[in-house]
Amino acid sequence: MITLHKINHLAEGQVLECVGQESGDTFRIIVQHTSPSHYEALGKVTLSNASVHYQSSGPMTADLLLQWLDTLFERWPGAKSIPWVVHDQDEKTQQFVREVRKAVTAV
């Protein structure tokens, strides 16, 4: 479960990541810093019908980002209990960020 505390304690160069599945839909969401006081959530959702949707919150304060994530997860109530893992932003994560940003700007 993501909390305001976890977002606010995220160090620069680290991400919070959630990977899950519910009702046949799969999702991967990461949260990262965009500035010392702002964060961004980026995600890829594959629905059970195989359609893919990319999500980007844009830069937000931690409290607004938490509200944005709560709204996103309304579709999957069980997802709110999925653990979020903190890890360094490695090349695999950076590649995911580029993929989501490219897809979001293409729309």
JSON list of C-alpha atoms in Angstrom, two decimals:
[
{"chain": "A", "resi": 1, "resn": "MET", "atom": "CA", "xyz": [0.00, 0.00, 0.00]},
{"chain": "A", "resi": 2, "resn": "ILE", "atom": "CA", "xyz": [1.38, 3.41, -0.91]},
{"chain": "A", "resi": 3, "resn": "THR", "atom": "CA", "xyz": [1.29, 6.16, 1.68]},
{"chain": "A", "resi": 4, "resn": "LEU", "atom": "CA", "xyz": [2.18, 9.82, 1.86]},
{"chain": "A", "resi": 5, "resn": "HIS", "atom": "CA", "xyz": [5.04, 8.84, 4.17]},
{"chain": "A", "resi": 6, "resn": "LYS", "atom": "CA", "xyz": [6.55, 6.48, 1.55]},
{"chain": "A", "resi": 7, "resn": "ILE", "atom": "CA", "xyz": [6.31, 9.10, -1.19]},
{"chain": "A", "resi": 8, "resn": "ASN", "atom": "CA", "xyz": [7.83, 11.84, 0.97]},
{"chain": "A", "resi": 9, "resn": "HIS", "atom": "CA", "xyz": [10.74, 9.59, 2.01]},
{"chain": "A", "resi": 10, "resn": "LEU", "atom": "CA", "xyz": [11.63, 8.59, -1.55]},
{"chain": "A", "resi": 11, "resn": "ALA", "atom": "CA", "xyz": [15.24, 9.58, -2.24]},
{"chain": "A", "resi": 12, "resn": "GLU", "atom": "CA", "xyz": [16.26, 11.10, -5.54]},
{"chain": "A", "resi": 13, "resn": "GLY", "atom": "CA", "xyz": [17.45, 8.37, -7.88]},
{"chain": "A", "resi": 14, "resn": "GLN", "atom": "CA", "xyz": [14.98, 5.90, -6.37]},
{"chain": "A", "resi": 15, "resn": "VAL", "atom": "CA", "xyz": [11.49, 4.86, -7.43]},
{"chain": "A", "resi": 16, "resn": "LEU", "atom": "CA", "xyz": [8.49, 3.31, -5.75]},
{"chain": "A", "resi": 17, "resn": "GLU", "atom": "CA", "xyz": [7.11, 0.49, -7.90]},
{"chain": "A", "resi": 18, "resn": "CYS", "atom": "CA", "xyz": [3.93, -1.53, -7.86]},
{"chain": "A", "resi": 19, "resn": "VAL", "atom": "CA", "xyz": [3.26, -4.49, -10.13]},
{"chain": "A", "resi": 20, "resn": "GLY", "atom": "CA", "xyz": [-0.03, -6.31, -9.89]},
{"chain": "A", "resi": 21, "resn": "GLN", "atom": "CA", "xyz": [-2.96, -8.07, -11.45]},
{"chain": "A", "resi": 22, "resn": "GLU", "atom": "CA", "xyz": [-6.66, -7.97, -10.71]},
{"chain": "A", "resi": 23, "resn": "SER", "atom": "CA", "xyz": [-9.72, -9.11, -12.68]},
{"chain": "A", "resi": 24, "resn": "GLY", "atom": "CA", "xyz": [-7.52, -10.12, -15.60]},
{"chain": "A", "resi": 25, "resn": "ASP", "atom": "CA", "xyz": [-5.96, -6.65, -15.86]},
{"chain": "A", "resi": 26, "resn": "THR", "atom": "CA", "xyz": [-2.23, -6.20, -15.20]},
{"chain": "A", "resi": 27, "resn": "PHE", "atom": "CA", "xyz": [-0.46, -3.00, -14.25]},
{"chain": "A", "resi": 28, "resn": "ARG", "atom": "CA", "xyz": [2.94, -1.57, -13.46]},
{"chain": "A", "resi": 29, "resn": "ILE", "atom": "CA", "xyz": [3.16, 1.85, -11.82]},
{"chain": "A", "resi": 30, "resn": "ILE", "atom": "CA", "xyz": [6.25, 3.73, -10.70]},
{"chain": "A", "resi": 31, "resn": "VAL", "atom": "CA", "xyz": [6.59, 6.93, -8.69]},
{"chain": "A", "resi": 32, "resn": "GLN", "atom": "CA", "xyz": [9.69, 9.09, -9.05]},
{"chain": "A", "resi": 33, "resn": "HIS", "atom": "CA", "xyz": [10.98, 12.57, -8.22]},
{"chain": "A", "resi": 34, "resn": "THR", "atom": "CA", "xyz": [10.63, 15.35, -10.79]},
{"chain": "A", "resi": 35, "resn": "SER", "atom": "CA", "xyz": [12.03, 18.02, -8.43]},
{"chain": "A", "resi": 36, "resn": "PRO", "atom": "CA", "xyz": [12.83, 18.15, -4.70]},
{"chain": "A", "resi": 37, "resn": "SER", "atom": "CA", "xyz": [9.15, 18.78, -3.85]},
{"chain": "A", "resi": 38, "resn": "HIS", "atom": "CA", "xyz": [7.30, 17.12, -6.75]},
{"chain": "A", "resi": 39, "resn": "TYR", "atom": "CA", "xyz": [6.76, 13.57, -7.87]},
{"chain": "A", "resi": 40, "resn": "GLU", "atom": "CA", "xyz": [5.32, 11.81, -10.90]},
{"chain": "A", "resi": 41, "resn": "ALA", "atom": "CA", "xyz": [3.54, 8.49, -11.42]},
{"chain": "A", "resi": 42, "resn": "LEU", "atom": "CA", "xyz": [3.98, 6.63, -14.69]},
{"chain": "A", "resi": 43, "resn": "GLY", "atom": "CA", "xyz": [2.18, 3.43, -15.53]},
{"chain": "A", "resi": 44, "resn": "LYS", "atom": "CA", "xyz": [1.27, 0.80, -18.05]},
{"chain": "A", "resi": 45, "resn": "VAL", "atom": "CA", "xyz": [-2.05, -1.02, -17.75]},
{"chain": "A", "resi": 46, "resn": "THR", "atom": "CA", "xyz": [-2.93, -4.03, -19.89]},
{"chain": "A", "resi": 47, "resn": "LEU", "atom": "CA", "xyz": [-6.63, -4.80, -19.69]},
{"chain": "A", "resi": 48, "resn": "SER", "atom": "CA", "xyz": [-8.04, -8.32, -19.90]},
{"chain": "A", "resi": 49, "resn": "ASN", "atom": "CA", "xyz": [-9.05, -7.64, -23.53]},
{"chain": "A", "resi": 50, "resn": "ALA", "atom": "CA", "xyz": [-5.32, -7.02, -24.31]},
{"chain": "A", "resi": 51, "resn": "SER", "atom": "CA", "xyz": [-5.67, -3.27, -24.85]},
{"chain": "A", "resi": 52, "resn": "VAL", "atom": "CA", "xyz": [-2.79, -1.28, -23.39]},
{"chain": "A", "resi": 53, "resn": "HIS", "atom": "CA", "xyz": [-3.18, 2.07, -21.66]},
{"chain": "A", "resi": 54, "resn": "TYR", "atom": "CA", "xyz": [-0.36, 4.31, -20.49]},
{"chain": "A", "resi": 55, "resn": "GLN", "atom": "CA", "xyz": [-0.82, 6.67, -17.56]},
{"chain": "A", "resi": 56, "resn": "SER", "atom": "CA", "xyz": [1.14, 9.74, -16.49]},
{"chain": "A", "resi": 57, "resn": "SER", "atom": "CA", "xyz": [0.23, 11.99, -13.59]},
{"chain": "A", "resi": 58, "resn": "GLY", "atom": "CA", "xyz": [2.61, 14.77, -14.54]},
{"chain": "A", "resi": 59, "resn": "PRO", "atom": "CA", "xyz": [4.55, 16.54, -11.76]},
{"chain": "A", "resi": 60, "resn": "MET", "atom": "CA", "xyz": [2.58, 16.86, -8.51]},
{"chain": "A", "resi": 61, "resn": "THR", "atom": "CA", "xyz": [3.06, 17.36, -4.82]},
{"chain": "A", "resi": 62, "resn": "ALA", "atom": "CA", "xyz": [2.99, 14.15, -2.79]},
{"chain": "A", "resi": 63, "resn": "ASP", "atom": "CA", "xyz": [-0.53, 14.71, -1.43]},
{"chain": "A", "resi": 64, "resn": "LEU", "atom": "CA", "xyz": [-2.00, 15.37, -4.89]},
{"chain": "A", "resi": 65, "resn": "LEU", "atom": "CA", "xyz": [-0.16, 12.37, -6.31]},
{"chain": "A", "resi": 66, "resn": "LEU", "atom": "CA", "xyz": [-1.63, 10.14, -3.63]},
{"chain": "A", "resi": 67, "resn": "GLN", "atom": "CA", "xyz": [-5.13, 11.34, -4.60]},
{"chain": "A", "resi": 68, "resn": "TRP", "atom": "CA", "xyz": [-4.34, 10.70, -8.29]},
{"chain": "A", "resi": 69, "resn": "LEU", "atom": "CA", "xyz": [-3.21, 7.15, -7.48]},
{"chain": "A", "resi": 70, "resn": "ASP", "atom": "CA", "xyz": [-6.32, 6.52, -5.36]},
{"chain": "A", "resi": 71, "resn": "THR", "atom": "CA", "xyz": [-8.46, 7.55, -8.33]},
{"chain": "A", "resi": 72, "resn": "LEU", "atom": "CA", "xyz": [-6.46, 5.34, -10.70]},
{"chain": "A", "resi": 73, "resn": "PHE", "atom": "CA", "xyz": [-6.86, 2.32, -8.42]},
{"chain": "A", "resi": 74, "resn": "GLU", "atom": "CA", "xyz": [-10.64, 2.73, -7.99]},
{"chain": "A", "resi": 75, "resn": "ARG", "atom": "CA", "xyz": [-10.99, 0.22, -10.84]},
{"chain": "A", "resi": 76, "resn": "TRP", "atom": "CA", "xyz": [-9.01, -2.36, -8.83]},
{"chain": "A", "resi": 77, "resn": "PRO", "atom": "CA", "xyz": [-9.96, -2.11, -5.14]},
{"chain": "A", "resi": 78, "resn": "GLY", "atom": "CA", "xyz": [-7.70, -5.04, -4.22]},
{"chain": "A", "resi": 79, "resn": "ALA", "atom": "CA", "xyz": [-4.70, -3.27, -5.75]},
{"chain": "A", "resi": 80, "resn": "LYS", "atom": "CA", "xyz": [-4.61, -0.77, -2.92]},
{"chain": "A", "resi": 81, "resn": "SER", "atom": "CA", "xyz": [-3.16, -3.52, -0.69]},
{"chain": "A", "resi": 82, "resn": "ILE", "atom": "CA", "xyz": [-0.41, -4.55, -3.15]},
{"chain": "A", "resi": 83, "resn": "PRO", "atom": "CA", "xyz": [3.03, -3.70, -1.74]},
{"chain": "A", "resi": 84, "resn": "TRP", "atom": "CA", "xyz": [5.11, -0.90, -3.23]},
{"chain": "A", "resi": 85, "resn": "VAL", "atom": "CA", "xyz": [8.84, -1.59, -3.44]},
{"chain": "A", "resi": 86, "resn": "VAL", "atom": "CA", "xyz": [11.55, 1.06, -3.25]},
{"chain": "A", "resi": 87, "resn": "HIS", "atom": "CA", "xyz": [14.57, 0.52, -5.48]},
{"chain": "A", "resi": 88, "resn": "ASP", "atom": "CA", "xyz": [17.20, 2.45, -7.38]},
{"chain": "A", "resi": 89, "resn": "GLN", "atom": "CA", "xyz": [16.24, 3.73, -10.81]},
{"chain": "A", "resi": 90, "resn": "ASP", "atom": "CA", "xyz": [18.18, 1.23, -12.89]},
{"chain": "A", "resi": 91, "resn": "GLU", "atom": "CA", "xyz": [18.35, 0.94, -16.68]},
{"chain": "A", "resi": 92, "resn": "LYS", "atom": "CA", "xyz": [15.27, -1.31, -16.83]},
{"chain": "A", "resi": 93, "resn": "THR", "atom": "CA", "xyz": [13.25, 1.29, -14.93]},
{"chain": "A", "resi": 94, "resn": "GLN", "atom": "CA", "xyz": [14.57, 4.13, -17.09]},
{"chain": "A", "resi": 95, "resn": "GLN", "atom": "CA", "xyz": [13.56, 2.18, -20.19]},
{"chain": "A", "resi": 96, "resn": "PHE", "atom": "CA", "xyz": [10.04, 1.79, -18.76]},
{"chain": "A", "resi": 97, "resn": "VAL", "atom": "CA", "xyz": [9.87, 5.56, -18.07]},
{"chain": "A", "resi": 98, "resn": "ARG", "atom": "CA", "xyz": [10.90, 6.29, -21.69]},
{"chain": "A", "resi": 99, "resn": "GLU", "atom": "CA", "xyz": [8.30, 3.81, -23.02]},
{"chain": "A", "resi": 100, "resn": "VAL", "atom": "CA", "xyz": [5.48, 5.40, -21.01]},
{"chain": "A", "resi": 101, "resn": "ARG", "atom": "CA", "xyz": [6.48, 8.97, -21.83]},
{"chain": "A", "resi": 102, "resn": "LYS", "atom": "CA", "xyz": [6.73, 8.17, -25.55]},
{"chain": "A", "resi": 103, "resn": "ALA", "atom": "CA", "xyz": [3.30, 6.50, -25.54]},
{"chain": "A", "resi": 104, "resn": "VAL", "atom": "CA", "xyz": [1.67, 9.31, -23.56]},
{"chain": "A", "resi": 105, "resn": "THR", "atom": "CA", "xyz": [3.01, 12.03, -25.86]},
{"chain": "A", "resi": 106, "resn": "ALA", "atom": "CA", "xyz": [1.95, 10.07, -28.94]},
{"chain": "A", "resi": 107, "resn": "VAL", "atom": "CA", "xyz": [-1.72, 10.22, -27.92]}
]
